[in-house]
Coordinates of C-alpha atoms and ligand atoms in Angstrom, one line a residue:
M178 CA 91.1 78.7 77.4
G179 CA 94.0 78.0 79.7
V180 CA 97.7 78.7 79.5
S181 CA 98.6 75.2 78.2
E182 CA 96.1 75.4 75.4
V183 CA 97.0 78.9 74.3
R184 CA 100.8 78.1 74.4
E185 CA 100.3 75.0 72.4
K186 CA 98.1 76.7 69.8
Y187 CA 100.6 79.5 69.4
L188 CA 103.6 77.3 69.0
R189 CA 101.8 75.0 66.6
F190 CA 100.5 77.9 64.5
F191 CA 104.0 79.4 64.1
K192 CA 105.6 76.0 63.4
T193 CA 103.2 75.0 60.7
S194 CA 103.3 76.0 57.0
P195 CA 103.4 78.6 55.6
R196 CA 105.0 80.1 58.8
N197 CA 107.5 77.3 59.4
H198 CA 109.1 78.5 62.5
K199 CA 111.6 76.4 64.5
E200 CA 110.7 76.1 68.2
I201 CA 113.7 76.9 70.4
S202 CA 114.2 76.1 74.1
P203 CA 113.6 78.9 76.5
T204 CA 116.6 80.6 78.0
P205 CA 117.2 80.1 81.8
L206 CA 115.7 82.9 83.9
V207 CA 119.0 83.7 85.4
L208 CA 121.8 84.1 82.9
K209 CA 125.2 82.9 84.2
N210 CA 128.1 85.1 83.3
D211 CA 125.9 88.0 82.3
P212 CA 126.7 90.9 84.6
T213 CA 124.4 93.3 82.7
T214 CA 121.0 91.9 83.6
L215 CA 119.6 90.1 86.6
F216 CA 117.0 88.1 84.8
T217 CA 115.8 87.1 81.4
S218 CA 113.0 89.6 80.8
S219 CA 112.1 88.9 77.1
G220 CA 112.6 86.2 74.5
M221 CA 114.7 88.5 72.3
Q222 CA 117.5 89.0 74.9
P223 CA 119.5 85.9 74.1
L224 CA 118.9 86.4 70.3
V225 CA 120.7 89.7 69.9
P226 CA 123.7 88.2 68.0
Y227 CA 121.3 86.6 65.5
L228 CA 119.3 89.8 65.1
L229 CA 122.6 91.4 64.2
G230 CA 123.3 88.9 61.5
E231 CA 125.0 85.9 63.0
P232 CA 123.4 82.6 61.7
H233 CA 121.3 80.9 64.4
P234 CA 122.6 77.4 65.4
S235 CA 119.2 75.9 64.5
G236 CA 119.9 76.8 60.9
S237 CA 116.5 78.7 60.8
K238 CA 115.7 82.3 60.3
R239 CA 112.3 81.9 61.8
L240 CA 112.2 81.1 65.5
A241 CA 109.4 80.8 68.1
N242 CA 109.1 79.8 71.8
S243 CA 107.5 80.5 75.1
Q244 CA 109.9 82.3 77.4
P245 CA 109.5 82.4 81.2
S246 CA 110.4 86.0 82.1
I247 CA 110.8 88.3 85.1
R248 CA 110.4 92.1 84.9
L249 CA 111.0 94.0 88.0
Q250 CA 110.1 97.4 86.6
D251 CA 106.5 96.4 87.1
I252 CA 106.8 95.3 90.7
E253 CA 105.1 98.4 92.1
E254 CA 102.2 97.7 89.7
V255 CA 101.7 94.2 90.8
G256 CA 98.3 94.1 92.6
D257 CA 96.2 95.4 89.8
N258 CA 94.4 93.1 87.4
R259 CA 97.2 92.7 84.9
H260 CA 100.8 93.4 86.1
T261 CA 103.1 90.6 87.4
T262 CA 106.8 90.2 87.9
F263 CA 106.8 86.7 86.4
F264 CA 105.1 86.0 83.1
E265 CA 105.5 83.8 80.1
M266 CA 106.2 85.6 76.8
L267 CA 105.2 83.9 73.6
G268 CA 107.6 85.0 70.9
N269 CA 108.3 84.7 67.3
W270 CA 111.3 86.1 65.4
S271 CA 112.3 86.8 61.9
L272 CA 116.1 87.0 61.5
G273 CA 116.2 89.2 58.4
D274 CA 113.5 87.0 56.8
Y275 CA 109.8 88.0 56.7
F276 CA 108.8 91.5 57.8
K277 CA 105.8 93.7 58.6
K278 CA 103.2 92.3 56.2
E279 CA 103.6 88.6 57.2
Q280 CA 104.0 89.4 60.9
L281 CA 100.9 91.6 61.3
S282 CA 98.8 89.3 59.2
W283 CA 99.9 86.1 60.9
F284 CA 99.4 87.5 64.4
Y285 CA 96.0 88.8 63.4
E286 CA 95.1 85.4 62.0
F287 CA 96.3 83.7 65.2
L288 CA 94.2 86.0 67.4
T289 CA 91.0 85.9 65.4
K290 CA 91.1 82.3 64.0
E291 CA 93.1 80.3 66.5
L292 CA 92.0 82.1 69.7
G293 CA 88.7 83.1 68.2
L294 CA 88.9 86.7 69.5
A295 CA 86.2 89.1 68.1
R296 CA 87.6 91.4 65.4
D297 CA 85.9 94.4 66.8
K298 CA 87.6 94.0 70.1
L299 CA 91.0 94.4 68.6
W300 CA 92.7 97.9 68.5
V301 CA 96.2 98.6 67.4
S302 CA 98.9 101.2 67.7
V303 CA 101.7 102.2 65.4
F304 CA 104.7 104.6 65.6
E305 CA 104.1 108.2 64.7
G306 CA 107.8 108.8 63.7
N307 CA 110.4 111.2 65.0
N308 CA 113.3 113.2 63.7
Q309 CA 115.3 110.1 62.7
V310 CA 112.7 107.5 61.9
P311 CA 109.6 108.0 59.6
K312 CA 106.0 107.5 60.6
D313 CA 105.1 103.8 60.2
E314 CA 102.6 104.2 57.3
E315 CA 103.3 100.7 56.2
S316 CA 102.0 99.0 59.3
F317 CA 99.0 101.4 59.3
K318 CA 98.1 100.3 55.7
I319 CA 98.6 96.6 56.6
W320 CA 96.2 96.9 59.6
K321 CA 93.6 98.7 57.5
K322 CA 93.8 96.0 54.8
L323 CA 93.3 93.4 57.4
G324 CA 90.1 95.1 58.3
I325 CA 90.9 97.3 61.3
P326 CA 89.1 100.6 60.8
D327 CA 91.0 103.9 61.1
K328 CA 89.2 104.8 64.4
R329 CA 90.8 101.7 66.0
I330 CA 94.4 102.5 64.8
F331 CA 96.3 105.0 66.9
F332 CA 99.7 106.6 66.4
Y333 CA 101.9 107.2 69.4
D334 CA 105.4 108.5 70.0
A335 CA 108.5 106.6 70.9
K336 CA 107.6 106.3 74.6
K337 CA 104.8 104.0 73.5
N338 CA 105.7 102.6 70.1
W339 CA 109.4 102.0 70.1
W340 CA 111.2 99.1 71.7
S341 CA 114.7 98.4 72.7
M342 CA 116.1 96.9 75.9
T343 CA 117.0 100.4 77.1
G344 CA 114.0 102.5 76.0
T345 CA 113.4 105.2 73.4
P346 CA 115.9 106.2 70.8
E347 CA 117.1 109.0 73.1
E348 CA 117.4 106.7 76.1
M349 CA 118.9 103.7 74.3
Q350 CA 122.4 102.7 75.2
V351 CA 124.9 103.0 72.4
G352 CA 125.4 99.6 70.8
H353 CA 121.8 98.5 71.5
I354 CA 119.3 97.5 68.8
G355 CA 115.6 98.3 68.5
G356 CA 113.0 99.8 66.3
P357 CA 109.4 101.0 66.0
D358 CA 106.7 98.6 67.1
S359 CA 103.0 97.9 66.6
E360 CA 100.9 96.8 69.6
V361 CA 97.6 95.0 69.7
F362 CA 95.1 95.7 72.5
Y363 CA 92.1 93.8 73.6
D364 CA 89.0 96.0 74.4
F365 CA 87.1 94.8 77.5
G366 CA 84.3 97.3 77.1
E367 CA 83.5 100.9 77.3
W368 CA 82.1 101.1 80.8
R369 CA 85.5 101.6 82.6
K370 CA 86.4 105.0 84.0
I371 CA 89.5 106.8 82.9
H372 CA 91.9 107.0 85.8
E373 CA 92.1 110.5 87.1
N374 CA 95.9 110.4 87.1
S375 CA 96.1 109.2 83.6
P376 CA 98.5 111.4 81.5
F377 CA 96.1 110.9 78.6
K378 CA 93.0 112.0 80.6
D379 CA 92.1 114.9 78.3
R380 CA 92.3 112.7 75.2
G381 CA 89.5 110.5 76.4
C382 CA 89.8 106.8 76.5
H383 CA 92.1 105.1 74.0
P384 CA 94.4 102.0 74.0
N385 CA 97.2 103.4 76.1
C386 CA 95.1 105.3 78.6
D387 CA 95.5 102.7 81.4
C388 CA 92.0 102.9 82.7
G389 CA 91.7 99.1 82.5
R390 CA 89.5 99.1 79.4
F391 CA 92.3 98.0 77.1
L392 CA 94.9 95.4 77.7
E393 CA 98.0 95.2 75.5
I394 CA 98.3 91.6 74.4
G395 CA 101.1 91.6 71.9
N396 CA 103.9 93.7 70.5
S397 CA 105.6 93.3 67.1
V398 CA 108.9 95.1 67.1
F399 CA 110.6 95.8 63.8
I400 CA 114.2 95.7 64.9
Q401 CA 116.0 97.5 62.2
Y402 CA 118.2 100.1 64.0
K403 CA 121.3 100.2 66.0
K404 CA 122.3 103.1 68.1
V405 CA 125.8 104.0 67.1
A406 CA 126.3 107.3 68.9
E407 CA 124.4 109.9 70.8
N408 CA 121.5 111.0 68.6
K409 CA 122.6 108.6 65.9
L410 CA 120.7 105.5 64.8
E411 CA 122.1 103.4 62.0
E412 CA 120.1 100.9 59.9
L413 CA 121.0 97.3 60.5
P414 CA 122.0 95.2 57.5
Q415 CA 118.9 93.1 58.0
K416 CA 115.3 93.9 58.9
N417 CA 114.1 91.7 61.8
V418 CA 110.8 91.0 63.6
D419 CA 110.8 90.5 67.3
F420 CA 107.3 89.6 68.5
G421 CA 106.4 89.2 72.2
G422 CA 103.0 88.5 73.7
G423 CA 101.9 87.9 77.3
L424 CA 100.6 84.3 77.6
E425 CA 98.5 85.1 80.7
R426 CA 97.0 88.1 78.9
F427 CA 96.0 86.1 75.8
V428 CA 94.2 83.8 78.2
A429 CA 92.4 86.8 79.8
A430 CA 91.3 88.0 76.3
T431 CA 89.9 84.5 75.4
K432 CA 87.8 84.7 78.6
D433 CA 86.8 88.3 77.9
D434 CA 87.8 89.0 81.5
P435 CA 90.3 91.8 82.1
D436 CA 91.6 90.1 85.3
I437 CA 94.5 87.8 84.4
F438 CA 94.3 86.4 87.9
F439 CA 91.2 84.5 87.0
G440 CA 93.2 82.6 84.5
D441 CA 94.3 79.0 85.2
S442 CA 97.9 80.1 85.9
F443 CA 96.9 82.1 89.0
W444 CA 93.5 81.1 90.2
P445 CA 94.5 77.7 91.7
I446 CA 97.1 79.6 93.7
I447 CA 94.6 82.1 94.9
E448 CA 92.2 79.4 95.8
V449 CA 94.6 77.5 98.2
V450 CA 95.3 80.8 100.0
Q451 CA 91.6 81.7 100.1
D452 CA 90.7 78.3 101.5
I453 CA 92.5 79.0 104.8
S454 CA 92.4 82.8 105.1
A455 CA 90.0 84.9 107.1
V456 CA 89.9 87.6 104.4
K457 CA 88.7 86.5 101.0
F458 CA 90.0 87.5 97.5
I459 CA 87.1 89.8 96.8
E460 CA 87.9 91.9 99.9
A461 CA 91.7 92.1 99.4
Q462 CA 92.4 91.5 95.7
Q463 CA 95.7 93.4 95.7
S464 CA 97.2 91.4 98.6
Y465 CA 96.1 88.1 97.0
R466 CA 97.6 89.0 93.6
I467 CA 100.9 90.0 95.2
V468 CA 101.1 86.7 97.1
A469 CA 100.2 84.6 94.0
D470 CA 102.7 86.5 91.8
H471 CA 105.6 86.7 94.2
I472 CA 105.5 83.1 95.4
K473 CA 105.2 81.9 91.8
A474 CA 108.2 84.1 90.8
A475 CA 110.1 82.9 93.9
T476 CA 109.5 79.3 92.9
F477 CA 110.8 79.9 89.4
L478 CA 113.9 81.7 90.8
I479 CA 114.7 78.9 93.2
V480 CA 114.2 76.2 90.5
N481 CA 116.7 78.3 88.5
G482 CA 119.3 78.0 91.2
V483 CA 118.8 81.3 93.1
L484 CA 118.9 81.3 97.0
P485 CA 117.8 84.1 99.3
S486 CA 120.7 86.5 100.0
N487 CA 121.5 90.1 100.3
K488 CA 122.9 90.4 96.8
Q489 CA 121.5 90.7 93.3
Q490 CA 119.1 87.9 92.3
G491 CA 119.2 86.5 95.9
Y492 CA 118.1 89.8 97.2
V493 CA 115.2 90.0 94.7
L494 CA 114.1 86.5 95.8
R495 CA 114.3 87.6 99.5
R496 CA 112.2 90.7 98.8
L497 CA 109.6 88.7 96.9
I498 CA 109.2 86.2 99.7
R499 CA 109.1 88.8 102.4
R500 CA 106.6 91.0 100.6
A501 CA 104.4 88.0 100.1
V502 CA 104.6 87.3 103.9
V503 CA 103.5 90.8 104.7
K504 CA 100.5 90.4 102.4
M505 CA 99.6 86.9 103.8
K506 CA 99.5 88.5 107.2
N507 CA 97.2 91.2 105.9
I508 CA 94.7 88.6 104.6
R509 CA 95.0 86.8 107.9
V510 CA 96.4 83.5 106.9
P511 CA 96.3 81.8 110.3
E512 CA 99.6 82.0 112.1
A513 CA 99.8 78.2 112.4
Y514 CA 100.1 78.0 108.6
M515 CA 102.7 80.7 108.5
I516 CA 105.1 79.4 111.0
S517 CA 104.8 75.7 110.5
T518 CA 106.8 73.8 107.9
D519 CA 105.4 71.4 105.3
S520 CA 106.6 68.5 107.3
D521 CA 104.5 69.6 110.4
Y522 CA 101.1 68.2 111.0
E523 CA 99.3 71.5 110.1
G524 CA 101.2 71.9 106.9
S525 CA 102.4 75.3 105.7
I526 CA 100.9 77.9 103.5
Y527 CA 104.2 78.0 101.5
G528 CA 103.9 74.3 100.8
D529 CA 100.4 74.7 99.6
I530 CA 101.2 77.5 97.2
V531 CA 104.3 75.9 95.8
D532 CA 102.3 72.8 95.3
A533 CA 99.8 74.7 93.3
V534 CA 102.5 76.4 91.2
F535 CA 104.1 73.0 90.5
T536 CA 100.7 71.6 89.4
I537 CA 100.3 74.4 86.9
Y538 CA 103.8 74.2 85.3
C539 CA 105.2 70.8 86.3
D540 CA 105.0 69.1 82.9
L541 CA 106.8 71.9 81.2
Y542 CA 109.3 73.6 83.6
F543 CA 109.8 71.6 86.7
Q544 CA 110.3 68.0 85.7
N545 CA 113.8 68.0 87.0
S546 CA 113.2 70.0 90.2
N547 CA 112.5 68.7 93.7
I548 CA 109.4 70.4 95.1
N549 CA 110.5 69.8 98.7
D550 CA 113.7 71.7 98.2
V551 CA 111.8 74.7 96.9
I552 CA 109.3 74.6 99.8
K553 CA 112.1 74.3 102.3
I554 CA 113.9 77.4 101.0
I555 CA 110.8 79.5 100.9
E556 CA 109.7 78.3 104.4
E557 CA 113.0 79.0 106.0
E558 CA 113.1 82.6 104.7
A559 CA 109.5 83.3 105.3
I560 CA 109.3 81.9 108.8
R561 CA 112.4 83.8 109.9
F562 CA 111.0 87.0 108.5
Y563 CA 107.5 86.3 110.0
S564 CA 108.8 86.6 113.5
T565 CA 110.6 89.9 112.7
L566 CA 107.4 91.2 111.2
E567 CA 105.4 90.1 114.2
R568 CA 107.6 91.9 116.6
G569 CA 108.0 95.0 114.5
G570 CA 104.4 95.1 113.3
K571 CA 103.1 95.4 116.8
E572 CA 105.1 98.6 117.3
L573 CA 104.0 100.2 114.0
G574 CA 102.5 103.6 114.8
K575 CA 103.9 103.5 118.3
V576 CA 107.6 103.9 117.6
A577 CA 109.4 105.9 114.9
P578 CA 110.0 104.1 111.6
F579 CA 113.7 104.4 112.2
D580 CA 113.2 102.2 115.3
L581 CA 111.3 99.6 113.3
Y582 CA 114.4 99.4 111.2
Q583 CA 117.1 99.7 113.8
T584 CA 115.6 97.9 116.8
Y585 CA 113.2 95.5 115.3
G586 CA 115.1 94.7 112.1
L587 CA 112.3 95.3 109.6
P588 CA 113.7 96.1 106.2
L589 CA 113.0 99.6 105.0
E590 CA 110.9 98.4 102.1
T591 CA 108.7 96.5 104.5
I592 CA 108.2 99.5 106.7
E593 CA 107.4 101.6 103.6
E594 CA 104.9 98.9 102.5
L595 CA 103.2 98.9 106.0
Y596 CA 103.0 102.6 106.1
K597 CA 101.5 102.8 102.6
E598 CA 98.9 100.2 103.5
R599 CA 97.8 102.3 106.4
G600 CA 97.8 105.5 104.3
L601 CA 100.6 107.0 106.4
K602 CA 103.3 109.2 105.1
F603 CA 106.7 107.6 104.9
A604 CA 109.7 109.9 104.6
R605 CA 112.2 107.4 103.2
K606 CA 114.9 110.0 102.4
E607 CA 114.9 111.3 105.9
I608 CA 115.1 107.8 107.4
E609 CA 117.9 106.9 105.1
K610 CA 119.7 110.0 106.3
E611 CA 119.1 109.0 109.9
I612 CA 120.5 105.5 109.2
E613 CA 123.6 107.1 107.8
R614 CA 124.0 109.3 110.8
H615 CA 123.8 106.4 113.1
K616 CA 126.3 104.5 111.1
E617 CA 128.7 107.4 111.5
L618 CA 128.0 107.5 115.2
S619 CA 128.7 103.9 115.7
R620 CA 131.8 104.0 113.5
S621 CA 133.2 106.7 115.7
T622 CA 132.1 105.0 118.8
S623 CA 133.8 101.8 117.6
K624 CA 137.0 103.6 117.2
G625 CA 136.9 104.5 120.9
M626 CA 136.1 100.9 121.6
F627 CA 139.3 99.5 120.2
K628 CA 140.8 100.7 123.4
G629 CA 137.9 98.9 125.1
G630 CA 136.4 102.2 126.3
L631 CA 138.4 102.0 129.5
V632 CA 140.3 105.0 130.8
D633 CA 142.9 102.8 132.6
H634 CA 143.3 99.3 134.0
S635 CA 142.9 100.4 137.7
P636 CA 141.1 97.9 140.0
E637 CA 138.0 100.1 140.0
V638 CA 137.8 100.4 136.3
V639 CA 138.3 96.6 135.9
R640 CA 135.5 95.9 138.4
L641 CA 133.2 98.3 136.6
H642 CA 134.2 96.8 133.3
T643 CA 133.0 93.4 134.4
A644 CA 129.9 95.0 135.8
T645 CA 129.2 96.4 132.3
H646 CA 129.3 92.9 130.8
L647 CA 126.7 91.9 133.4
L648 CA 124.7 95.0 132.5
L649 CA 124.6 94.1 128.8
A650 CA 123.7 90.4 129.5
S651 CA 120.9 91.5 131.9
L652 CA 119.5 94.1 129.5
R653 CA 119.3 91.4 126.8
K654 CA 117.5 89.0 129.1
V655 CA 115.0 91.7 130.2
L656 CA 114.5 93.7 127.0
G657 CA 115.5 91.2 124.2
D658 CA 118.3 90.4 121.9
H659 CA 118.1 93.7 120.0
V660 CA 120.2 95.1 122.8
V661 CA 123.8 95.4 121.7
Q662 CA 126.7 97.5 122.7
K663 CA 126.7 100.8 120.8
G664 CA 129.2 102.6 123.0
Q665 CA 131.0 102.1 126.3
N666 CA 133.1 104.3 128.5
V667 CA 134.4 103.3 131.9
T668 CA 136.1 105.6 134.4
K669 CA 137.0 105.0 138.0
D670 CA 133.6 106.5 139.1
R671 CA 131.1 105.1 136.7
A672 CA 130.4 103.0 133.6
R673 CA 128.6 104.5 130.7
F674 CA 126.8 102.2 128.3
D675 CA 124.8 102.9 125.1
F676 CA 122.4 100.5 123.4
P677 CA 119.4 100.5 121.1
N678 CA 116.0 100.5 122.5
P679 CA 112.9 102.4 121.4
E680 CA 112.3 104.0 124.8
K681 CA 113.8 104.4 128.2
L682 CA 113.3 101.5 130.5
T683 CA 110.4 101.5 133.0
E684 CA 111.2 101.7 136.7
E685 CA 110.3 98.0 136.9
Q686 CA 112.6 97.0 134.0
L687 CA 115.5 99.0 135.5
K688 CA 115.0 97.3 138.9
K689 CA 114.9 93.9 137.2
V690 CA 118.2 94.6 135.4
E691 CA 119.9 95.9 138.6
D692 CA 118.7 92.9 140.6
M693 CA 119.9 90.5 138.0
I694 CA 123.4 92.0 138.0
N695 CA 123.6 91.9 141.8
D696 CA 122.3 88.4 141.9
V697 CA 125.2 87.2 139.7
V698 CA 127.6 89.3 141.9
K699 CA 126.3 87.4 144.9
K700 CA 126.7 84.0 143.2
D701 CA 130.4 84.9 142.7
L702 CA 130.5 83.2 139.3
P703 CA 133.9 82.6 137.6
V704 CA 135.0 85.0 134.8
S705 CA 137.2 83.3 132.2
F706 CA 138.4 83.8 128.7
S707 CA 139.4 81.8 125.8
I708 CA 141.2 82.7 122.6
M709 CA 139.7 81.3 119.4
S710 CA 139.2 82.1 115.7
K711 CA 136.5 84.7 115.0
D712 CA 134.3 82.0 113.2
E713 CA 134.6 79.7 116.2
A714 CA 133.7 82.5 118.6
E715 CA 130.7 83.4 116.5
K716 CA 129.5 79.8 116.7
T717 CA 129.5 80.0 120.5
G718 CA 126.9 82.7 120.3
A719 CA 129.2 85.2 121.9
I720 CA 127.9 88.8 121.4
H721 CA 130.0 91.6 120.0
A722 CA 129.8 95.3 119.8
F723 CA 127.6 96.5 117.0
N724 CA 129.5 97.3 113.8
E725 CA 132.8 96.5 115.5
K726 CA 135.5 95.0 113.3
Y727 CA 137.5 92.2 114.8
S728 CA 140.7 90.5 113.8
D729 CA 140.7 86.8 112.9
T730 CA 141.7 85.7 116.4
V731 CA 139.6 87.0 119.2
K732 CA 139.2 86.7 123.0
V733 CA 135.9 85.7 124.4
Y734 CA 135.1 86.5 128.0
T735 CA 132.6 84.2 129.7
I736 CA 130.9 84.9 133.0
G737 CA 129.5 81.7 134.6
P738 CA 130.7 78.2 134.6
T739 CA 131.6 76.7 131.2
S740 CA 132.0 73.2 132.5
P741 CA 130.7 70.3 130.3
K742 CA 128.7 69.2 133.4
L743 CA 126.3 72.0 132.6
R744 CA 125.0 69.9 129.7
G745 CA 124.8 72.8 127.2
A746 CA 123.4 75.4 129.6
L747 CA 124.6 78.8 128.5
P748 CA 126.8 80.9 130.7
F749 CA 125.3 84.2 132.0
S750 CA 127.4 86.3 129.6
N751 CA 129.6 85.5 126.7
E752 CA 131.2 88.5 124.9
F753 CA 134.0 89.4 122.5
C754 CA 136.3 91.5 124.6
G755 CA 139.9 92.4 125.1
G756 CA 139.6 92.5 128.9
P757 CA 140.8 92.9 131.5
H758 CA 138.2 91.6 134.0
V759 CA 138.0 90.4 137.6
S760 CA 138.3 86.7 138.1
H761 CA 135.1 86.2 140.1
T762 CA 131.9 88.3 140.0
G763 CA 132.0 88.6 143.8
E764 CA 135.0 91.0 143.5
I765 CA 132.8 93.6 141.8
G766 CA 130.7 94.6 144.8
H767 CA 127.2 96.0 144.7
V768 CA 126.2 97.7 141.4
R769 CA 123.7 100.5 141.2
I770 CA 122.1 101.9 138.0
K771 CA 122.4 105.7 138.5
K772 CA 120.7 107.2 135.6
Q773 CA 119.4 106.6 132.1
E774 CA 119.0 109.0 129.1
K775 CA 117.5 108.8 125.6
I776 CA 120.4 110.2 123.6
G777 CA 119.0 109.8 120.1
T778 CA 116.2 108.0 118.2
G779 CA 116.1 104.5 119.6
L780 CA 119.4 105.0 121.5
I781 CA 119.5 104.7 125.3
R782 CA 122.4 105.5 127.7
I783 CA 122.8 104.0 131.1
Y784 CA 125.2 105.1 133.9
A785 CA 126.1 102.5 136.5
A786 CA 128.4 102.8 139.6
L787 CA 129.7 100.7 142.4
E788 CA 128.3 101.1 145.8
I789 CA 131.0 101.0 148.4
Ligands
LIG1000 N1 111.0 92.5 72.8 C1 109.7 92.9 72.8 C2 109.1 93.0 74.2 O1 109.7 92.5 75.1 C3 108.8 92.0 72.0 O2 109.2 90.7 72.2 O3 108.0 93.5 74.4

């Protein structure tokens, strides 16, 4: 069976007599005005007031729906055969109406009659009790009566058989509601090995052992408690049922195949990627699953109004897209597909995937969404990140991880991912410390820079100051745009200039830089400045000192003609600066690079002087 068929069967089953549930619309994935959660992660989330006793606007005490959900706590697990960030949760709720007997019998009937799952493949778990809540003998008896033998019913503690939005009774936030639960697992067969890291290894294989033999497919939570104080649960005035089951997992069970990615809500995505990649699914399943899950989740987020950014939901979206790009590169999606846009002749991999996602869900979730907008947003983020990854990836193993971050701009989580893939150790804590140290350093350097780093405004200092602008512009042209000013100090005798670069320059590079500076000196180019708003200045592409803070109105010094006759050609140098400077580069005289030093990880210092 496929997702549409299972979803439809489920909703029909719960809507018809004697169950008589009212189908409610799913909640948007991103809840506006809810600062407590980033995403809707279960169907019960928006129903809390009704589970507490408020009448539901539909007028019914029996509700059901299919809820698109995102759970980030499983993000590290994505890549195995069953974990995803995005999934659809089939849910049914009793708001103080029916309870354990009806819930467990109906769910069992749905699984065995509607989905046709074999009875002997179903195992269940119930709550073993704790100091505040008794053992759930009632559910145990119901399951037995339904025909599940003792040996397939397991009791577990609150870590496994208690549900609230914030965890076990001890972990639960005061004010939150929850209760014991009973889970149903599908058994894919005994041949699977128990994972050697399983905390249950010495108990042998059983539903919660995580070896892959069992897949949890549904969870009936009996929401009957509210946490009112530390160590204090109080019974709610009404006894509720909150059932949630993973749609994609139901599909896997109907196929008797433990890999949910073979279901029709994933396989078409994997196929479009496999069609053009050099590495096939069978050789790199983890990467394929991550790509399929992450771009699907990204599509849903964008359709729900999220845009890539550095904050909250936008940051999650950005991470999902970037991680998918890393994985696509691993499975060798040809570069042409990764850097072209959907409107290009070659087409883009992002367009192909989003197209597949839309085909799977269009009828239900995307009728009002424009596929081209979604593709464009993903492409823009992915293509930009791809070039960063290309540059940084080449240096992996050659330069320190800190340099990958600082110089090549790879996000820490990407570096961690790349290290993990290659089985290398990644000392995240140490790198974070180093980043902090560098921030401190540039903060204190910046303080010095407010004075411009000049000891005085003598003619020698002014000439060397202009020479330093030429030095920075030349370094950027020879080494790349990662070169920025991290520190500057100019005296009568020499200019000292610090900038990020993984290693010292080669002799050849140094010579190139020096020649370039002197070439501009020879050309006697004009040096001018204009005063403009910071925003305007930024638009001109003027560079500024790293981490420096500027007021709203700034001065931008330009070396080289700025005349409109240039037809958009860029001046040699364009920099935020307070001055002063010479008026023509010929006044500087011959510049000589005297010395270079590596003064920290990825930080180079150059000394330059004037040759009289
Ligand atoms: N709230 C429970 C869960 O998310 C069941 O719906 O698992």
